[in-house]
XYZ file of C-alpha atoms in Angstrom:
392
model
C 157.764 13.751 107.940
C 157.131 17.400 107.188
C 159.904 19.959 107.255
C 159.883 21.908 110.528
C 160.452 25.664 110.464
C 160.279 27.789 113.591
C 159.685 31.542 113.313
C 160.361 33.706 116.362
C 161.446 37.158 117.482
C 165.149 37.627 118.161
C 167.648 40.299 119.074
C 170.758 41.230 117.112
C 172.251 38.422 115.021
C 175.983 37.901 114.561
C 177.201 35.677 111.734
C 180.572 33.890 111.772
C 181.975 31.673 109.024
C 184.332 28.979 110.247
C 187.956 29.771 109.286
C 188.676 26.038 109.037
C 185.555 25.117 107.053
C 183.859 27.840 105.036
C 180.823 25.617 104.532
C 179.954 25.913 108.213
C 178.335 29.113 109.490
C 177.505 29.901 113.104
C 174.745 32.377 113.969
C 174.628 33.967 117.414
C 171.421 35.576 118.589
C 169.625 36.373 121.833
C 165.973 35.426 122.351
C 163.571 36.566 125.051
C 162.306 33.643 127.134
C 158.714 34.164 126.040
C 159.683 34.073 122.347
C 161.698 30.854 122.493
C 159.918 28.132 120.447
C 158.598 25.309 122.609
C 158.975 22.479 120.090
C 162.686 22.414 119.180
C 163.737 18.729 119.050
C 166.081 17.408 121.719
C 166.872 14.065 120.090
C 170.198 15.278 118.620
C 171.619 15.430 122.134
C 172.363 11.899 123.366
C 171.777 12.993 126.973
C 168.158 13.533 127.903
C 167.692 16.400 130.373
C 167.317 15.234 133.985
C 165.573 18.046 135.825
C 165.785 16.582 139.345
C 169.552 17.061 139.805
C 171.091 19.873 141.865
C 172.487 21.513 138.716
C 169.076 21.399 137.034
C 167.417 22.850 140.126
C 169.912 25.724 140.124
C 169.044 26.324 136.456
C 165.332 26.365 137.276
C 165.960 28.873 140.073
C 167.995 31.024 137.675
C 165.097 31.000 135.189
C 162.474 31.890 137.820
C 164.627 34.483 139.574
C 163.522 38.020 138.623
C 167.154 39.067 137.979
C 167.630 39.827 134.287
C 171.265 38.800 133.654
C 170.597 35.160 132.730
C 172.126 35.530 129.255
C 175.380 36.759 130.808
C 175.731 33.957 133.348
C 174.448 31.052 131.247
C 176.342 29.403 128.367
C 173.200 29.265 126.259
C 171.798 26.716 123.815
C 173.574 25.156 120.822
C 171.387 24.171 117.868
C 172.130 22.479 114.541
C 169.840 23.611 111.716
C 169.322 23.151 108.008
C 169.152 26.927 107.488
C 168.909 30.193 109.410
C 167.395 33.400 108.060
C 167.018 36.732 109.856
C 164.523 39.342 108.674
C 165.888 42.716 109.792
C 162.572 44.484 109.097
C 160.591 42.346 111.514
C 163.488 41.135 113.747
C 162.318 37.561 113.226
C 164.264 34.371 112.620
C 163.187 31.531 110.357
C 164.927 28.437 111.720
C 164.667 25.460 109.346
C 165.095 22.249 111.344
C 164.500 19.944 108.395
C 162.797 16.598 108.800
C 165.508 14.616 110.580
C 165.340 15.007 114.367
C 168.539 12.988 114.770
C 170.446 15.632 112.776
C 168.776 18.954 113.576
C 167.788 20.329 116.962
C 169.326 21.129 120.344
C 172.853 19.766 120.470
C 173.862 21.226 123.837
C 171.978 23.166 126.492
C 169.004 20.832 126.784
C 168.749 21.440 130.527
C 168.745 25.199 129.965
C 166.101 24.881 127.250
C 163.867 22.624 129.361
C 164.208 24.845 132.431
C 163.132 27.889 130.383
C 160.210 26.247 128.590
C 158.824 24.694 131.782
C 159.261 27.728 134.046
C 159.081 30.922 131.965
C 155.413 31.409 132.817
C 156.429 31.906 136.453
C 158.237 35.176 135.692
C 156.544 38.519 136.442
C 154.979 40.105 133.372
C 157.319 43.107 133.428
C 160.512 41.027 133.582
C 162.389 40.364 130.344
C 165.075 37.684 130.312
C 167.120 36.411 127.396
C 169.008 33.279 126.409
C 171.824 33.059 123.871
C 171.365 30.754 120.883
C 174.338 29.433 118.913
C 173.014 27.977 115.650
C 175.334 25.914 113.427
C 174.453 25.478 109.763
C 176.431 23.426 107.254
C 175.774 20.709 104.685
C 178.472 18.380 105.937
C 178.257 18.920 109.682
C 179.312 15.818 111.624
C 176.528 16.020 114.172
C 177.599 12.899 116.043
C 181.138 14.216 116.557
C 179.788 17.606 117.564
C 177.468 16.063 120.135
C 180.302 14.016 121.623
C 182.630 17.028 121.795
C 180.064 19.376 123.282
C 178.715 16.952 125.853
C 181.891 15.291 127.142
C 183.442 18.620 128.084
C 181.241 19.186 131.111
C 181.276 22.690 132.501
C 183.511 22.957 135.550
C 181.577 24.317 138.494
C 182.913 26.994 140.801
C 183.084 24.487 143.628
C 185.230 22.064 141.633
C 187.300 24.900 140.196
C 188.416 25.985 143.636
C 188.673 22.400 144.967
C 186.391 23.180 147.874
C 184.352 19.985 148.070
C 185.980 18.948 151.343
C 186.623 22.382 152.763
C 183.204 23.424 154.058
C 183.598 22.030 157.554
C 183.135 25.414 159.251
C 179.885 25.972 157.364
C 178.591 22.479 158.157
C 179.359 22.878 161.846
C 177.792 26.347 161.989
C 174.389 25.241 160.683
C 174.332 21.690 162.070
C 171.475 22.518 164.447
C 169.429 24.484 161.893
C 166.312 23.183 160.145
C 167.934 23.544 156.713
C 171.251 21.801 157.551
C 170.368 18.656 155.570
C 169.256 20.690 152.530
C 172.660 22.200 151.667
C 174.579 20.977 148.600
C 178.256 20.899 149.607
C 179.390 18.972 146.516
C 178.698 19.119 142.786
C 176.640 15.938 142.816
C 174.602 16.736 145.917
C 170.942 16.675 144.893
C 169.862 19.294 147.443
C 168.006 22.583 147.166
C 170.501 25.065 148.737
C 173.878 25.518 146.997
C 176.549 26.194 149.634
C 177.471 29.412 147.814
C 174.230 30.955 149.107
C 175.600 30.739 152.654
C 179.079 31.878 151.676
C 177.585 34.949 149.977
C 175.963 35.964 153.245
C 179.299 35.739 155.050
C 181.125 37.525 152.221
C 178.720 40.464 152.592
C 179.871 40.715 156.239
C 183.598 40.313 155.595
C 184.790 43.219 157.762
C 188.382 42.097 157.295
C 188.180 42.975 153.608
C 185.429 45.614 153.853
C 185.953 47.284 157.249
C 184.117 50.557 156.542
C 182.240 52.545 153.903
C 185.297 53.126 151.681
C 184.545 49.918 149.784
C 181.662 47.469 149.446
C 181.205 43.684 149.022
C 179.366 44.065 145.707
C 180.689 40.690 144.521
C 178.224 39.043 146.899
C 175.721 39.901 144.162
C 177.757 40.129 140.977
C 180.521 37.541 141.250
C 180.003 34.009 142.566
C 183.514 33.030 141.489
C 184.972 35.966 143.435
C 183.101 34.819 146.540
C 184.484 31.276 146.280
C 187.963 32.628 145.644
C 187.831 34.807 148.738
C 186.685 31.844 150.817
C 189.508 29.718 149.405
C 192.129 32.379 150.080
C 191.062 32.595 153.716
C 190.907 28.830 154.234
C 193.766 27.673 156.429
C 194.713 31.215 157.476
C 195.237 31.695 161.198
C 192.992 34.754 161.133
C 190.347 33.188 158.862
C 187.484 35.702 158.757
C 185.034 33.051 157.540
C 185.745 30.871 160.566
C 184.815 33.850 162.747
C 181.774 34.716 160.638
C 180.527 31.132 160.600
C 179.672 31.454 164.304
C 177.112 34.075 163.245
C 175.815 32.243 160.181
C 172.415 31.264 161.689
C 171.977 34.904 162.729
C 172.868 36.085 159.221
C 170.279 33.745 157.728
C 167.710 34.988 160.242
C 168.482 38.621 159.393
C 168.402 37.993 155.627
C 165.016 36.288 155.810
C 163.619 38.943 158.160
C 164.555 41.590 155.588
C 163.084 39.444 152.828
C 159.820 38.970 154.722
C 159.372 42.559 155.943
C 160.712 44.529 152.978
C 157.265 44.847 151.309
C 155.890 46.451 154.496
C 158.831 48.870 154.733
C 158.311 49.741 151.054
C 154.653 50.562 151.750
C 155.635 52.708 154.733
C 157.964 54.987 152.823
C 155.605 55.245 149.853
C 152.764 56.313 152.127
C 155.042 58.881 153.775
C 155.682 60.280 150.298
C 151.937 60.406 149.673
C 152.141 57.742 146.968
C 150.172 54.545 146.537
C 152.497 51.564 147.075
C 152.546 49.037 144.229
C 155.313 46.742 145.406
C 154.252 43.863 143.163
C 154.541 46.130 140.124
C 158.253 46.821 140.651
C 160.664 45.178 138.239
C 162.303 42.186 139.892
C 159.407 41.545 142.288
C 157.178 38.523 141.852
C 153.951 38.344 143.837
C 151.827 38.692 145.791
C 151.503 34.963 146.222
C 152.612 31.933 148.191
C 156.394 31.665 148.184
C 159.015 30.172 150.487
C 162.235 31.585 151.910
C 165.266 29.733 150.538
C 166.739 28.559 153.818
C 163.967 27.972 156.368
C 161.179 27.655 153.745
C 158.928 29.832 155.859
C 156.098 31.399 153.823
C 156.707 34.825 152.274
C 154.384 36.957 150.178
C 156.791 38.074 147.449
C 159.756 36.702 145.515
C 162.266 39.564 145.716
C 165.378 39.866 143.585
C 168.621 39.500 145.540
C 169.690 42.674 143.735
C 167.415 44.541 146.148
C 168.065 42.361 149.196
C 171.858 42.123 149.357
C 172.715 45.879 149.416
C 170.331 46.226 152.375
C 171.508 43.078 154.126
C 175.207 43.924 153.666
C 174.769 47.307 155.364
C 174.486 45.598 158.745
C 178.149 44.611 158.754
C 178.551 48.074 160.331
C 177.334 46.447 163.550
C 180.085 43.808 163.693
C 183.440 44.382 165.335
C 186.463 42.275 166.240
C 187.047 41.412 169.871
C 190.096 39.207 170.349
C 189.638 36.092 168.239
C 185.912 36.639 167.864
C 183.418 38.878 166.110
C 180.669 40.435 168.196
C 177.561 42.473 167.466
C 177.710 45.945 168.954
C 173.914 46.033 168.694
C 171.288 43.497 167.705
C 170.858 43.716 163.901
C 167.196 42.702 164.174
C 166.413 45.669 166.396
C 168.444 48.027 164.211
C 166.512 46.787 161.155
C 163.303 47.653 162.965
C 164.616 51.185 163.453
C 166.188 51.946 160.044
C 164.566 49.403 157.729
C 162.220 51.910 156.111
C 165.095 54.335 155.405
C 167.197 51.545 153.902
C 164.383 50.395 151.652
C 163.636 53.948 150.553
C 167.289 54.631 149.826
C 167.511 51.421 147.794
C 164.404 51.892 145.669
C 164.976 55.626 145.202
C 168.387 54.767 143.756
C 167.002 52.538 140.990
C 164.186 50.065 140.366
C 166.314 47.816 138.163
C 167.550 45.080 140.542
C 170.579 44.330 138.386
C 171.757 47.946 138.566
C 170.942 48.148 142.279
C 172.839 44.983 143.155
C 175.965 46.215 141.367
C 175.844 49.799 142.650
C 178.847 50.378 144.910
C 177.548 53.818 145.889
C 174.253 52.303 147.071
C 176.011 49.641 149.145
C 178.096 52.422 150.686
C 175.168 54.758 151.423
C 173.134 51.935 152.975
C 176.127 51.083 155.168
C 176.275 54.716 156.332
C 172.614 54.601 157.373
C 173.256 51.615 159.639
C 176.558 53.033 160.869
C 174.880 56.318 161.755
C 172.272 54.460 163.804
C 175.065 52.470 165.473
C 176.769 55.708 166.532
C 173.488 57.121 167.878
C 172.879 53.960 169.902
C 176.450 54.002 171.173
C 176.092 57.618 172.300
C 172.799 56.806 173.987
C 174.437 53.868 175.758
C 177.344 56.010 176.989
C 175.000 58.689 178.287
C 173.022 56.138 180.266
C 176.234 54.750 181.753
C 177.284 58.250 182.851
C 173.924 58.843 184.509
C 174.213 55.710 186.614
């Protein structure tokens, strides 16, 4: 068998010599999805990737999602190699994988690798995403022991970490009558298309107990899945559990989120035309389309795949319309109708702030300013309502 050497573009390389075994060197580098070689052997890993599990499907969604922080959220790929050389002049790596596929290749991260190779062509052309490679090189590496160690220490999911597998009763009850109720993964091993965290994020963005006004913002709905689970856990069992109150509105929140998702391209075109500019929504970073896509929850057809970095700061602004009344939360005004009134302003404010969805999703000031737009409309509607009452 011929020696296999892969040459590919890579970002900065960090080299670490093992303090316990100086003959073993680990190279860390970051590779753009499109530059990742497609023929790295997987035989070193005793577990063949199964791409039909819920975890694998979440990985595939993470690869296809236009958000660019994959390398931050993903553990990456571990590779054993015969040698590793980095050419600083050309920023290319020569990865020598020898001629023994049972010794050299992908040791851990086979699901990540497979998800990238099989789905990277679905990313928009102007989206760059990276994966971290950890390459181990050493003459006397015990590959079998490494494979056992790396693959028996399964990553603990956020659900398991917070022991929430049996604590989603309020969510289950809230969506029991919805078309997507049977598609929600409430446990780690549920092979279903909607992770329960997607619903909890929607409620977190409307947590008026924690975020009652524009002085703070539920940015973690975008940037911190663990923080969302933790907040849900902390509220569980509390007499004044905000998520129990919010769950009554969960179908409405899903409806609002998908309405924004569906109509955002039109609102974008409206404000661009008002500015005298030609709208090119599909050319924005983090937007995939136009094409045939489906909304996550109801699977209704949508024309564009839009980064949640753009969607959540708009969606979360409508918590300004919720208020406590006794043991319940009520809408002061219908969020759908308010979206119809201020949607264009919200979209303009969002895209004028930044066109990088990662920066937009994490921008506290944007979340706050979008909230103020909705709150201002709420006050106008309230004044209009009071005036009509006085005239009667």
